[in-house]
């Protein structure tokens, strides 16, 4: 099992007494040279007068953009403490048993416009950079990372199930092979809400539900799934359970069903549809 997560948009800065990140210790050391290149380009771009425009963020985030100029000396913390937000709160990656934490370290990768990928235990500083940015000196980040991520991840994904919880910009940076000797069972996660028999796509609840599924896959007893069929069976263990509450009303919502839809063509994923009430 390889669970692919997006980063959270917001990042929680590490404690001020934390040591800076050591790029040589990050997961997938073959990415170090590209990480150095992107890190330097981000620092240069963030020092520009039009930095917020270049990085496609609002002017209210100017302080976070300015922080990008100091990332080499900024305090770092485990990715599970830096990445925050709906998905990460639901997954509870920072509150795992020893066994589940070991599974997360081996089976979870967070995709990043700055680092390429990091594991939950990798120590990183808080930063502001989306994969959808075209960074001066580097170009579009998804395209810039693509050959490096292919080289780093192809062997890891081969013969396994890839549980893809990423958004489109991060998917475009790396897609696992689905044919040939290095093929993976690639499964993207879609969340829909069923009301009076009608299903509709949701946003906030989708992030939360993907987080719930991630946490369940890491905590459940027994070996992790290694195929789309085994992933479906694991997801169905959540059927009928309360997985969240509505903000404001406090009303709970449940997982109703999990359904697997086959890929519609080569180099396309299967879709695991999670139906919530």
PDB file of C-alpha atoms in Angstrom:
ATOM      1  CA  UNK A   1       0.000   0.000   0.000  1.00  0.00           C
ATOM      2  CA  UNK A   2       1.188   3.479  -0.879  1.00  0.00           C
ATOM      3  CA  UNK A   3      -1.026   6.337   0.317  1.00  0.00           C
ATOM      4  CA  UNK A   4      -0.455   9.598  -1.590  1.00  0.00           C
ATOM      5  CA  UNK A   5      -1.598  12.754   0.203  1.00  0.00           C
ATOM      6  CA  UNK A   6      -1.634  16.418  -0.805  1.00  0.00           C
ATOM      7  CA  UNK A   7      -0.007  18.909   1.545  1.00  0.00           C
ATOM      8  CA  UNK A   8      -2.263  21.098   3.613  1.00  0.00           C
ATOM      9  CA  UNK A   9      -2.625  24.616   2.265  1.00  0.00           C
ATOM     10  CA  UNK A  10      -1.879  26.085   5.669  1.00  0.00           C
ATOM     11  CA  UNK A  11       1.253  25.053   7.542  1.00  0.00           C
ATOM     12  CA  UNK A  12       1.949  25.238  11.272  1.00  0.00           C
ATOM     13  CA  UNK A  13       5.409  26.690  11.989  1.00  0.00           C
ATOM     14  CA  UNK A  14       7.760  24.548  14.053  1.00  0.00           C
ATOM     15  CA  UNK A  15       8.714  25.629  17.576  1.00  0.00           C
ATOM     16  CA  UNK A  16      11.285  28.429  17.414  1.00  0.00           C
ATOM     17  CA  UNK A  17      13.951  26.287  19.091  1.00  0.00           C
ATOM     18  CA  UNK A  18      13.708  23.569  16.434  1.00  0.00           C
ATOM     19  CA  UNK A  19      16.783  22.795  14.334  1.00  0.00           C
ATOM     20  CA  UNK A  20      16.634  23.588  10.595  1.00  0.00           C
ATOM     21  CA  UNK A  21      15.796  20.889   8.075  1.00  0.00           C
ATOM     22  CA  UNK A  22      18.590  18.687   6.764  1.00  0.00           C
ATOM     23  CA  UNK A  23      17.748  17.965   3.146  1.00  0.00           C
ATOM     24  CA  UNK A  24      20.071  14.964   3.078  1.00  0.00           C
ATOM     25  CA  UNK A  25      17.879  13.162   5.628  1.00  0.00           C
ATOM     26  CA  UNK A  26      14.570  13.541   3.766  1.00  0.00           C
ATOM     27  CA  UNK A  27      12.825  10.579   2.179  1.00  0.00           C
ATOM     28  CA  UNK A  28      13.897   9.800  -1.415  1.00  0.00           C
ATOM     29  CA  UNK A  29      17.432  11.263  -1.236  1.00  0.00           C
ATOM     30  CA  UNK A  30      17.638  11.092  -5.019  1.00  0.00           C
ATOM     31  CA  UNK A  31      15.462  14.230  -4.988  1.00  0.00           C
ATOM     32  CA  UNK A  32      17.995  16.286  -3.013  1.00  0.00           C
ATOM     33  CA  UNK A  33      19.499  18.163  -5.972  1.00  0.00           C
ATOM     34  CA  UNK A  34      16.057  19.158  -7.297  1.00  0.00           C
ATOM     35  CA  UNK A  35      14.972  20.169  -3.792  1.00  0.00           C
ATOM     36  CA  UNK A  36      17.999  22.473  -3.586  1.00  0.00           C
ATOM     37  CA  UNK A  37      17.130  24.014  -6.950  1.00  0.00           C
ATOM     38  CA  UNK A  38      13.496  24.653  -6.058  1.00  0.00           C
ATOM     39  CA  UNK A  39      14.388  25.918  -2.577  1.00  0.00           C
ATOM     40  CA  UNK A  40      16.797  28.520  -3.998  1.00  0.00           C
ATOM     41  CA  UNK A  41      14.330  29.577  -6.705  1.00  0.00           C
ATOM     42  CA  UNK A  42      11.561  29.925  -4.116  1.00  0.00           C
ATOM     43  CA  UNK A  43      13.752  32.133  -1.912  1.00  0.00           C
ATOM     44  CA  UNK A  44      14.550  34.393  -4.882  1.00  0.00           C
ATOM     45  CA  UNK A  45      10.910  34.599  -5.992  1.00  0.00           C
ATOM     46  CA  UNK A  46       9.707  35.303  -2.450  1.00  0.00           C
ATOM     47  CA  UNK A  47      12.066  38.286  -2.160  1.00  0.00           C
ATOM     48  CA  UNK A  48      10.516  40.000  -5.201  1.00  0.00           C
ATOM     49  CA  UNK A  49       8.112  42.913  -4.889  1.00  0.00           C
ATOM     50  CA  UNK A  50       5.516  40.900  -6.819  1.00  0.00           C
ATOM     51  CA  UNK A  51       6.130  37.723  -4.812  1.00  0.00           C
ATOM     52  CA  UNK A  52       2.497  37.159  -3.857  1.00  0.00           C
ATOM     53  CA  UNK A  53       1.490  37.416  -7.506  1.00  0.00           C
ATOM     54  CA  UNK A  54       4.216  35.004  -8.613  1.00  0.00           C
ATOM     55  CA  UNK A  55       3.217  32.502  -5.943  1.00  0.00           C
ATOM     56  CA  UNK A  56      -0.521  32.961  -6.629  1.00  0.00           C
ATOM     57  CA  UNK A  57      -1.514  33.928  -3.097  1.00  0.00           C
ATOM     58  CA  UNK A  58      -3.329  36.894  -1.625  1.00  0.00           C
ATOM     59  CA  UNK A  59      -1.516  39.877  -0.152  1.00  0.00           C
ATOM     60  CA  UNK A  60      -2.755  38.831   3.304  1.00  0.00           C
ATOM     61  CA  UNK A  61      -0.197  36.008   3.118  1.00  0.00           C
ATOM     62  CA  UNK A  62       2.771  38.338   2.518  1.00  0.00           C
ATOM     63  CA  UNK A  63       4.353  37.409   5.853  1.00  0.00           C
ATOM     64  CA  UNK A  64       4.209  33.700   4.994  1.00  0.00           C
ATOM     65  CA  UNK A  65       5.744  34.419   1.592  1.00  0.00           C
ATOM     66  CA  UNK A  66       8.523  36.441   3.226  1.00  0.00           C
ATOM     67  CA  UNK A  67       9.221  33.443   5.462  1.00  0.00           C
ATOM     68  CA  UNK A  68      10.135  31.515   2.307  1.00  0.00           C
ATOM     69  CA  UNK A  69      13.340  33.573   2.094  1.00  0.00           C
ATOM     70  CA  UNK A  70      14.570  32.059   5.379  1.00  0.00           C
ATOM     71  CA  UNK A  71      13.714  28.381   4.946  1.00  0.00           C
ATOM     72  CA  UNK A  72      17.297  27.110   5.146  1.00  0.00           C
ATOM     73  CA  UNK A  73      17.628  28.470   8.688  1.00  0.00           C
ATOM     74  CA  UNK A  74      13.990  28.210   9.765  1.00  0.00           C
ATOM     75  CA  UNK A  75      13.085  25.736  12.525  1.00  0.00           C
ATOM     76  CA  UNK A  76      11.764  22.403  11.279  1.00  0.00           C
ATOM     77  CA  UNK A  77       9.385  19.809  12.721  1.00  0.00           C
ATOM     78  CA  UNK A  78       7.983  16.463  11.545  1.00  0.00           C
ATOM     79  CA  UNK A  79       5.668  16.825   8.568  1.00  0.00           C
ATOM     80  CA  UNK A  80       2.788  15.488  10.684  1.00  0.00           C
ATOM     81  CA  UNK A  81       3.126  18.629  12.843  1.00  0.00           C
ATOM     82  CA  UNK A  82       3.655  21.105   9.998  1.00  0.00           C
ATOM     83  CA  UNK A  83       0.844  19.930   7.712  1.00  0.00           C
ATOM     84  CA  UNK A  84      -2.492  20.774   9.309  1.00  0.00           C
ATOM     85  CA  UNK A  85      -6.034  21.053   8.038  1.00  0.00           C
ATOM     86  CA  UNK A  86      -9.149  18.978   7.579  1.00  0.00           C
ATOM     87  CA  UNK A  87      -7.596  15.857   6.030  1.00  0.00           C
ATOM     88  CA  UNK A  88      -4.723  15.716   8.512  1.00  0.00           C
ATOM     89  CA  UNK A  89      -6.953  16.289  11.531  1.00  0.00           C
ATOM     90  CA  UNK A  90      -9.215  13.449  10.388  1.00  0.00           C
ATOM     91  CA  UNK A  91      -6.306  11.092   9.717  1.00  0.00           C
ATOM     92  CA  UNK A  92      -4.670  11.779  13.082  1.00  0.00           C
ATOM     93  CA  UNK A  93      -1.171  11.069  11.778  1.00  0.00           C
ATOM     94  CA  UNK A  94       0.351  12.653  14.848  1.00  0.00           C
ATOM     95  CA  UNK A  95      -1.578  10.360  17.193  1.00  0.00           C
ATOM     96  CA  UNK A  96      -0.754   6.840  16.010  1.00  0.00           C
ATOM     97  CA  UNK A  97       0.303   3.739  17.910  1.00  0.00           C
ATOM     98  CA  UNK A  98       3.877   2.571  17.426  1.00  0.00           C
ATOM     99  CA  UNK A  99       2.737  -0.035  14.918  1.00  0.00           C
ATOM    100  CA  UNK A 100       0.518   2.371  12.974  1.00  0.00           C
ATOM    101  CA  UNK A 101       3.230   5.052  12.959  1.00  0.00           C
ATOM    102  CA  UNK A 102       5.676   2.542  11.492  1.00  0.00           C
ATOM    103  CA  UNK A 103       3.126   1.721   8.790  1.00  0.00           C
ATOM    104  CA  UNK A 104       2.667   5.441   8.058  1.00  0.00           C
ATOM    105  CA  UNK A 105       6.422   5.950   7.780  1.00  0.00           C
ATOM    106  CA  UNK A 106       6.596   3.147   5.220  1.00  0.00           C
ATOM    107  CA  UNK A 107       3.324   3.655   3.353  1.00  0.00           C
ATOM    108  CA  UNK A 108       2.469   7.386   3.322  1.00  0.00           C
ATOM    109  CA  UNK A 109       3.953  10.074   1.092  1.00  0.00           C
ATOM    110  CA  UNK A 110       2.936  13.734   1.093  1.00  0.00           C
ATOM    111  CA  UNK A 111       3.463  15.438  -2.264  1.00  0.00           C
ATOM    112  CA  UNK A 112       4.901  18.949  -2.204  1.00  0.00           C
ATOM    113  CA  UNK A 113       5.736  21.689  -4.668  1.00  0.00           C
ATOM    114  CA  UNK A 114       8.896  22.388  -2.645  1.00  0.00           C
ATOM    115  CA  UNK A 115      10.131  18.957  -1.554  1.00  0.00           C
ATOM    116  CA  UNK A 116       8.666  16.650  -4.220  1.00  0.00           C
ATOM    117  CA  UNK A 117       7.573  14.161  -1.575  1.00  0.00           C
ATOM    118  CA  UNK A 118       8.116  13.808   2.151  1.00  0.00           C
ATOM    119  CA  UNK A 119       7.294  11.088   4.648  1.00  0.00           C
ATOM    120  CA  UNK A 120       5.312  11.868   7.820  1.00  0.00           C
ATOM    121  CA  UNK A 121       8.454  11.801   9.972  1.00  0.00           C
ATOM    122  CA  UNK A 122      10.572  14.032   7.700  1.00  0.00           C
ATOM    123  CA  UNK A 123      11.481  17.296   9.410  1.00  0.00           C
ATOM    124  CA  UNK A 124      10.549  20.370   7.352  1.00  0.00           C
ATOM    125  CA  UNK A 125       9.870  24.068   7.985  1.00  0.00           C
ATOM    126  CA  UNK A 126       6.551  25.739   7.277  1.00  0.00           C
ATOM    127  CA  UNK A 127       6.509  27.190   3.749  1.00  0.00           C
ATOM    128  CA  UNK A 128       4.116  28.612   1.178  1.00  0.00           C
ATOM    129  CA  UNK A 129       4.271  27.080  -2.306  1.00  0.00           C
ATOM    130  CA  UNK A 130       1.671  25.258  -4.366  1.00  0.00           C
ATOM    131  CA  UNK A 131       2.381  22.676  -7.066  1.00  0.00           C
ATOM    132  CA  UNK A 132       0.297  24.829  -9.429  1.00  0.00           C
ATOM    133  CA  UNK A 133       2.893  27.637  -9.428  1.00  0.00           C
ATOM    134  CA  UNK A 134       5.304  28.398 -12.270  1.00  0.00           C
ATOM    135  CA  UNK A 135       8.475  29.331 -10.411  1.00  0.00           C
ATOM    136  CA  UNK A 136      10.957  31.669 -12.156  1.00  0.00           C
ATOM    137  CA  UNK A 137      14.081  29.712 -13.042  1.00  0.00           C
ATOM    138  CA  UNK A 138      12.298  26.379 -12.620  1.00  0.00           C
ATOM    139  CA  UNK A 139       9.047  26.645 -14.574  1.00  0.00           C
ATOM    140  CA  UNK A 140       5.808  24.852 -13.845  1.00  0.00           C
ATOM    141  CA  UNK A 141       6.448  22.797 -10.737  1.00  0.00           C
ATOM    142  CA  UNK A 142       4.417  19.736 -11.723  1.00  0.00           C
ATOM    143  CA  UNK A 143       6.405  19.381 -14.959  1.00  0.00           C
ATOM    144  CA  UNK A 144       9.687  20.182 -13.199  1.00  0.00           C
ATOM    145  CA  UNK A 145       9.140  17.462 -10.598  1.00  0.00           C
ATOM    146  CA  UNK A 146       7.716  14.829 -12.957  1.00  0.00           C
ATOM    147  CA  UNK A 147      10.918  13.084 -14.158  1.00  0.00           C
ATOM    148  CA  UNK A 148      12.464  13.179 -10.692  1.00  0.00           C
ATOM    149  CA  UNK A 149       9.398  11.695  -9.006  1.00  0.00           C
ATOM    150  CA  UNK A 150       9.093   9.024 -11.689  1.00  0.00           C
ATOM    151  CA  UNK A 151      12.661   7.909 -11.016  1.00  0.00           C
ATOM    152  CA  UNK A 152      12.173   8.023  -7.238  1.00  0.00           C
ATOM    153  CA  UNK A 153       8.785   6.314  -6.960  1.00  0.00           C
ATOM    154  CA  UNK A 154       8.391   3.850  -9.836  1.00  0.00           C
ATOM    155  CA  UNK A 155       9.981   0.935  -7.980  1.00  0.00           C
ATOM    156  CA  UNK A 156       8.134   1.711  -4.734  1.00  0.00           C
ATOM    157  CA  UNK A 157       4.738   1.659  -6.459  1.00  0.00           C
ATOM    158  CA  UNK A 158       5.309  -1.374  -8.676  1.00  0.00           C
ATOM    159  CA  UNK A 159       3.030  -4.274  -7.838  1.00  0.00           C
ATOM    160  CA  UNK A 160       1.281  -2.385  -5.027  1.00  0.00           C
ATOM    161  CA  UNK A 161      -1.966  -0.488  -4.596  1.00  0.00           C
ATOM    162  CA  UNK A 162      -1.611   3.305  -4.770  1.00  0.00           C
ATOM    163  CA  UNK A 163      -4.302   4.998  -2.683  1.00  0.00           C
ATOM    164  CA  UNK A 164      -4.468   8.453  -4.238  1.00  0.00           C
ATOM    165  CA  UNK A 165      -5.984  11.215  -2.101  1.00  0.00           C
ATOM    166  CA  UNK A 166      -4.255  14.054  -4.008  1.00  0.00           C
ATOM    167  CA  UNK A 167      -5.772  17.001  -5.854  1.00  0.00           C
ATOM    168  CA  UNK A 168      -5.272  17.405  -9.602  1.00  0.00           C
ATOM    169  CA  UNK A 169      -2.151  19.605  -9.507  1.00  0.00           C
ATOM    170  CA  UNK A 170      -0.278  17.016  -7.465  1.00  0.00           C
ATOM    171  CA  UNK A 171      -1.536  14.096  -9.537  1.00  0.00           C
ATOM    172  CA  UNK A 172      -0.047  15.767 -12.611  1.00  0.00           C
ATOM    173  CA  UNK A 173       3.401  15.669 -10.990  1.00  0.00           C
ATOM    174  CA  UNK A 174       3.394  11.860 -10.744  1.00  0.00           C
ATOM    175  CA  UNK A 175       1.160   9.117 -12.057  1.00  0.00           C
ATOM    176  CA  UNK A 176       2.037   5.491 -11.319  1.00  0.00           C
ATOM    177  CA  UNK A 177       2.416   3.065 -14.207  1.00  0.00           C
ATOM    178  CA  UNK A 178      -0.687   0.948 -14.730  1.00  0.00           C
ATOM    179  CA  UNK A 179       0.668  -1.417 -17.408  1.00  0.00           C
ATOM    180  CA  UNK A 180       3.851  -3.435 -17.841  1.00  0.00           C
ATOM    181  CA  UNK A 181       6.208  -5.000 -15.325  1.00  0.00           C
ATOM    182  CA  UNK A 182       6.115  -1.956 -13.019  1.00  0.00           C
ATOM    183  CA  UNK A 183       2.336  -1.638 -12.955  1.00  0.00           C
ATOM    184  CA  UNK A 184       0.501  -0.559  -9.823  1.00  0.00           C
ATOM    185  CA  UNK A 185      -3.163  -0.770  -8.893  1.00  0.00           C
ATOM    186  CA  UNK A 186      -3.807   2.984  -8.960  1.00  0.00           C
ATOM    187  CA  UNK A 187      -6.973   4.031  -7.128  1.00  0.00           C
ATOM    188  CA  UNK A 188      -8.186   7.596  -6.725  1.00  0.00           C
ATOM    189  CA  UNK A 189     -10.605   8.416  -3.908  1.00  0.00           C
ATOM    190  CA  UNK A 190     -13.854  10.222  -4.694  1.00  0.00           C
ATOM    191  CA  UNK A 191     -16.351  11.229  -2.023  1.00  0.00           C
ATOM    192  CA  UNK A 192     -20.034  11.840  -2.742  1.00  0.00           C
ATOM    193  CA  UNK A 193     -22.980  12.637  -0.523  1.00  0.00           C
ATOM    194  CA  UNK A 194     -26.277  10.815  -0.934  1.00  0.00           C
ATOM    195  CA  UNK A 195     -29.466  12.693  -0.092  1.00  0.00           C
ATOM    196  CA  UNK A 196     -32.859  11.219  -0.965  1.00  0.00           C
ATOM    197  CA  UNK A 197     -31.187   8.837  -3.370  1.00  0.00           C
ATOM    198  CA  UNK A 198     -29.290  11.575  -5.225  1.00  0.00           C
ATOM    199  CA  UNK A 199     -25.479  11.691  -5.081  1.00  0.00           C
ATOM    200  CA  UNK A 200     -23.436  14.895  -5.323  1.00  0.00           C
ATOM    201  CA  UNK A 201     -19.724  15.654  -5.066  1.00  0.00           C
ATOM    202  CA  UNK A 202     -18.617  17.412  -1.865  1.00  0.00           C
ATOM    203  CA  UNK A 203     -15.504  19.423  -0.964  1.00  0.00           C
ATOM    204  CA  UNK A 204     -14.948  19.926   2.789  1.00  0.00           C
ATOM    205  CA  UNK A 205     -16.436  16.518   3.558  1.00  0.00           C
ATOM    206  CA  UNK A 206     -14.254  14.951   0.869  1.00  0.00           C
ATOM    207  CA  UNK A 207     -11.064  16.080   2.591  1.00  0.00           C
ATOM    208  CA  UNK A 208     -12.349  14.866   5.942  1.00  0.00           C
ATOM    209  CA  UNK A 209     -13.471  11.498   4.570  1.00  0.00           C
ATOM    210  CA  UNK A 210     -10.158  10.903   2.787  1.00  0.00           C
ATOM    211  CA  UNK A 211      -8.472  11.603   6.107  1.00  0.00           C
ATOM    212  CA  UNK A 212     -10.745   9.134   7.900  1.00  0.00           C
ATOM    213  CA  UNK A 213      -9.923   6.478   5.299  1.00  0.00           C
ATOM    214  CA  UNK A 214      -6.201   7.189   5.640  1.00  0.00           C
ATOM    215  CA  UNK A 215      -6.328   6.835   9.416  1.00  0.00           C
ATOM    216  CA  UNK A 216      -8.369   3.629   9.135  1.00  0.00           C
ATOM    217  CA  UNK A 217      -5.916   2.050   6.683  1.00  0.00           C
ATOM    218  CA  UNK A 218      -3.031   2.788   9.029  1.00  0.00           C
ATOM    219  CA  UNK A 219      -4.739   1.641  12.245  1.00  0.00           C
ATOM    220  CA  UNK A 220      -6.683  -1.431  11.134  1.00  0.00           C
ATOM    221  CA  UNK A 221      -5.206  -4.793  12.227  1.00  0.00           C
ATOM    222  CA  UNK A 222      -3.645  -7.191   9.771  1.00  0.00           C
ATOM    223  CA  UNK A 223      -1.588  -6.610   6.657  1.00  0.00           C
ATOM    224  CA  UNK A 224      -2.273  -3.522   4.540  1.00  0.00           C
ATOM    225  CA  UNK A 225      -4.127  -3.954   1.231  1.00  0.00           C
ATOM    226  CA  UNK A 226      -1.994  -4.627  -1.832  1.00  0.00           C
ATOM    227  CA  UNK A 227      -4.679  -4.459  -4.538  1.00  0.00           C
ATOM    228  CA  UNK A 228      -7.731  -2.421  -5.455  1.00  0.00           C
ATOM    229  CA  UNK A 229     -10.000  -5.280  -4.386  1.00  0.00           C
ATOM    230  CA  UNK A 230      -8.354  -5.474  -0.949  1.00  0.00           C
ATOM    231  CA  UNK A 231      -8.584  -1.685  -0.609  1.00  0.00           C
ATOM    232  CA  UNK A 232     -12.324  -1.867  -1.333  1.00  0.00           C
ATOM    233  CA  UNK A 233     -12.764  -4.524   1.354  1.00  0.00           C
ATOM    234  CA  UNK A 234     -10.835  -2.387   3.860  1.00  0.00           C
ATOM    235  CA  UNK A 235     -12.900   0.704   3.040  1.00  0.00           C
ATOM    236  CA  UNK A 236     -16.124  -1.257   3.501  1.00  0.00           C
ATOM    237  CA  UNK A 237     -15.120  -1.896   7.109  1.00  0.00           C
ATOM    238  CA  UNK A 238     -16.227   1.721   7.684  1.00  0.00           C
ATOM    239  CA  UNK A 239     -19.746   1.193   6.283  1.00  0.00           C
ATOM    240  CA  UNK A 240     -22.373   2.373   8.742  1.00  0.00           C
ATOM    241  CA  UNK A 241     -19.941   4.165  11.041  1.00  0.00           C
ATOM    242  CA  UNK A 242     -20.185   7.816  12.066  1.00  0.00           C
ATOM    243  CA  UNK A 243     -17.178   9.557  10.513  1.00  0.00           C
ATOM    244  CA  UNK A 244     -17.813  13.238  11.260  1.00  0.00           C
ATOM    245  CA  UNK A 245     -20.100  16.016  12.402  1.00  0.00           C
ATOM    246  CA  UNK A 246     -21.453  19.021  10.539  1.00  0.00           C
ATOM    247  CA  UNK A 247     -19.859  22.329  11.510  1.00  0.00           C
ATOM    248  CA  UNK A 248     -22.438  24.578  13.109  1.00  0.00           C
ATOM    249  CA  UNK A 249     -25.216  21.995  13.512  1.00  0.00           C
ATOM    250  CA  UNK A 250     -23.322  19.212  15.257  1.00  0.00           C
ATOM    251  CA  UNK A 251     -25.262  16.662  13.215  1.00  0.00           C
ATOM    252  CA  UNK A 252     -23.321  13.506  12.459  1.00  0.00           C
ATOM    253  CA  UNK A 253     -22.790  11.919   9.073  1.00  0.00           C
ATOM    254  CA  UNK A 254     -21.982   8.318   8.251  1.00  0.00           C
ATOM    255  CA  UNK A 255     -20.204   6.232   5.683  1.00  0.00           C
ATOM    256  CA  UNK A 256     -22.967   4.545   3.707  1.00  0.00           C
ATOM    257  CA  UNK A 257     -21.042   2.524   1.145  1.00  0.00           C
ATOM    258  CA  UNK A 258     -17.811   2.066  -0.783  1.00  0.00           C
ATOM    259  CA  UNK A 259     -17.876   1.203  -4.480  1.00  0.00           C
ATOM    260  CA  UNK A 260     -15.009   0.480  -6.871  1.00  0.00           C
ATOM    261  CA  UNK A 261     -15.237   1.727 -10.454  1.00  0.00           C
ATOM    262  CA  UNK A 262     -12.790   0.297 -12.981  1.00  0.00           C
ATOM    263  CA  UNK A 263     -10.317   2.483 -14.876  1.00  0.00           C
ATOM    264  CA  UNK A 264     -11.650   3.877 -18.147  1.00  0.00           C
ATOM    265  CA  UNK A 265      -8.385   3.520 -20.059  1.00  0.00           C
ATOM    266  CA  UNK A 266      -4.617   2.988 -19.830  1.00  0.00           C
ATOM    267  CA  UNK A 267      -2.675   5.207 -17.420  1.00  0.00           C
ATOM    268  CA  UNK A 268      -5.934   6.091 -15.728  1.00  0.00           C
ATOM    269  CA  UNK A 269      -6.884   5.150 -12.159  1.00  0.00           C
ATOM    270  CA  UNK A 270      -9.653   3.034 -10.753  1.00  0.00           C
ATOM    271  CA  UNK A 271     -12.007   5.102  -8.590  1.00  0.00           C
ATOM    272  CA  UNK A 272     -13.001   4.181  -5.067  1.00  0.00           C
ATOM    273  CA  UNK A 273     -16.231   6.056  -4.412  1.00  0.00           C
ATOM    274  CA  UNK A 274     -17.032   6.656  -0.765  1.00  0.00           C
ATOM    275  CA  UNK A 275     -20.694   7.473  -0.175  1.00  0.00           C
ATOM    276  CA  UNK A 276     -21.584   9.490   2.922  1.00  0.00           C
ATOM    277  CA  UNK A 277     -24.975  10.503   4.326  1.00  0.00           C
TER     278      UNK A 277
END
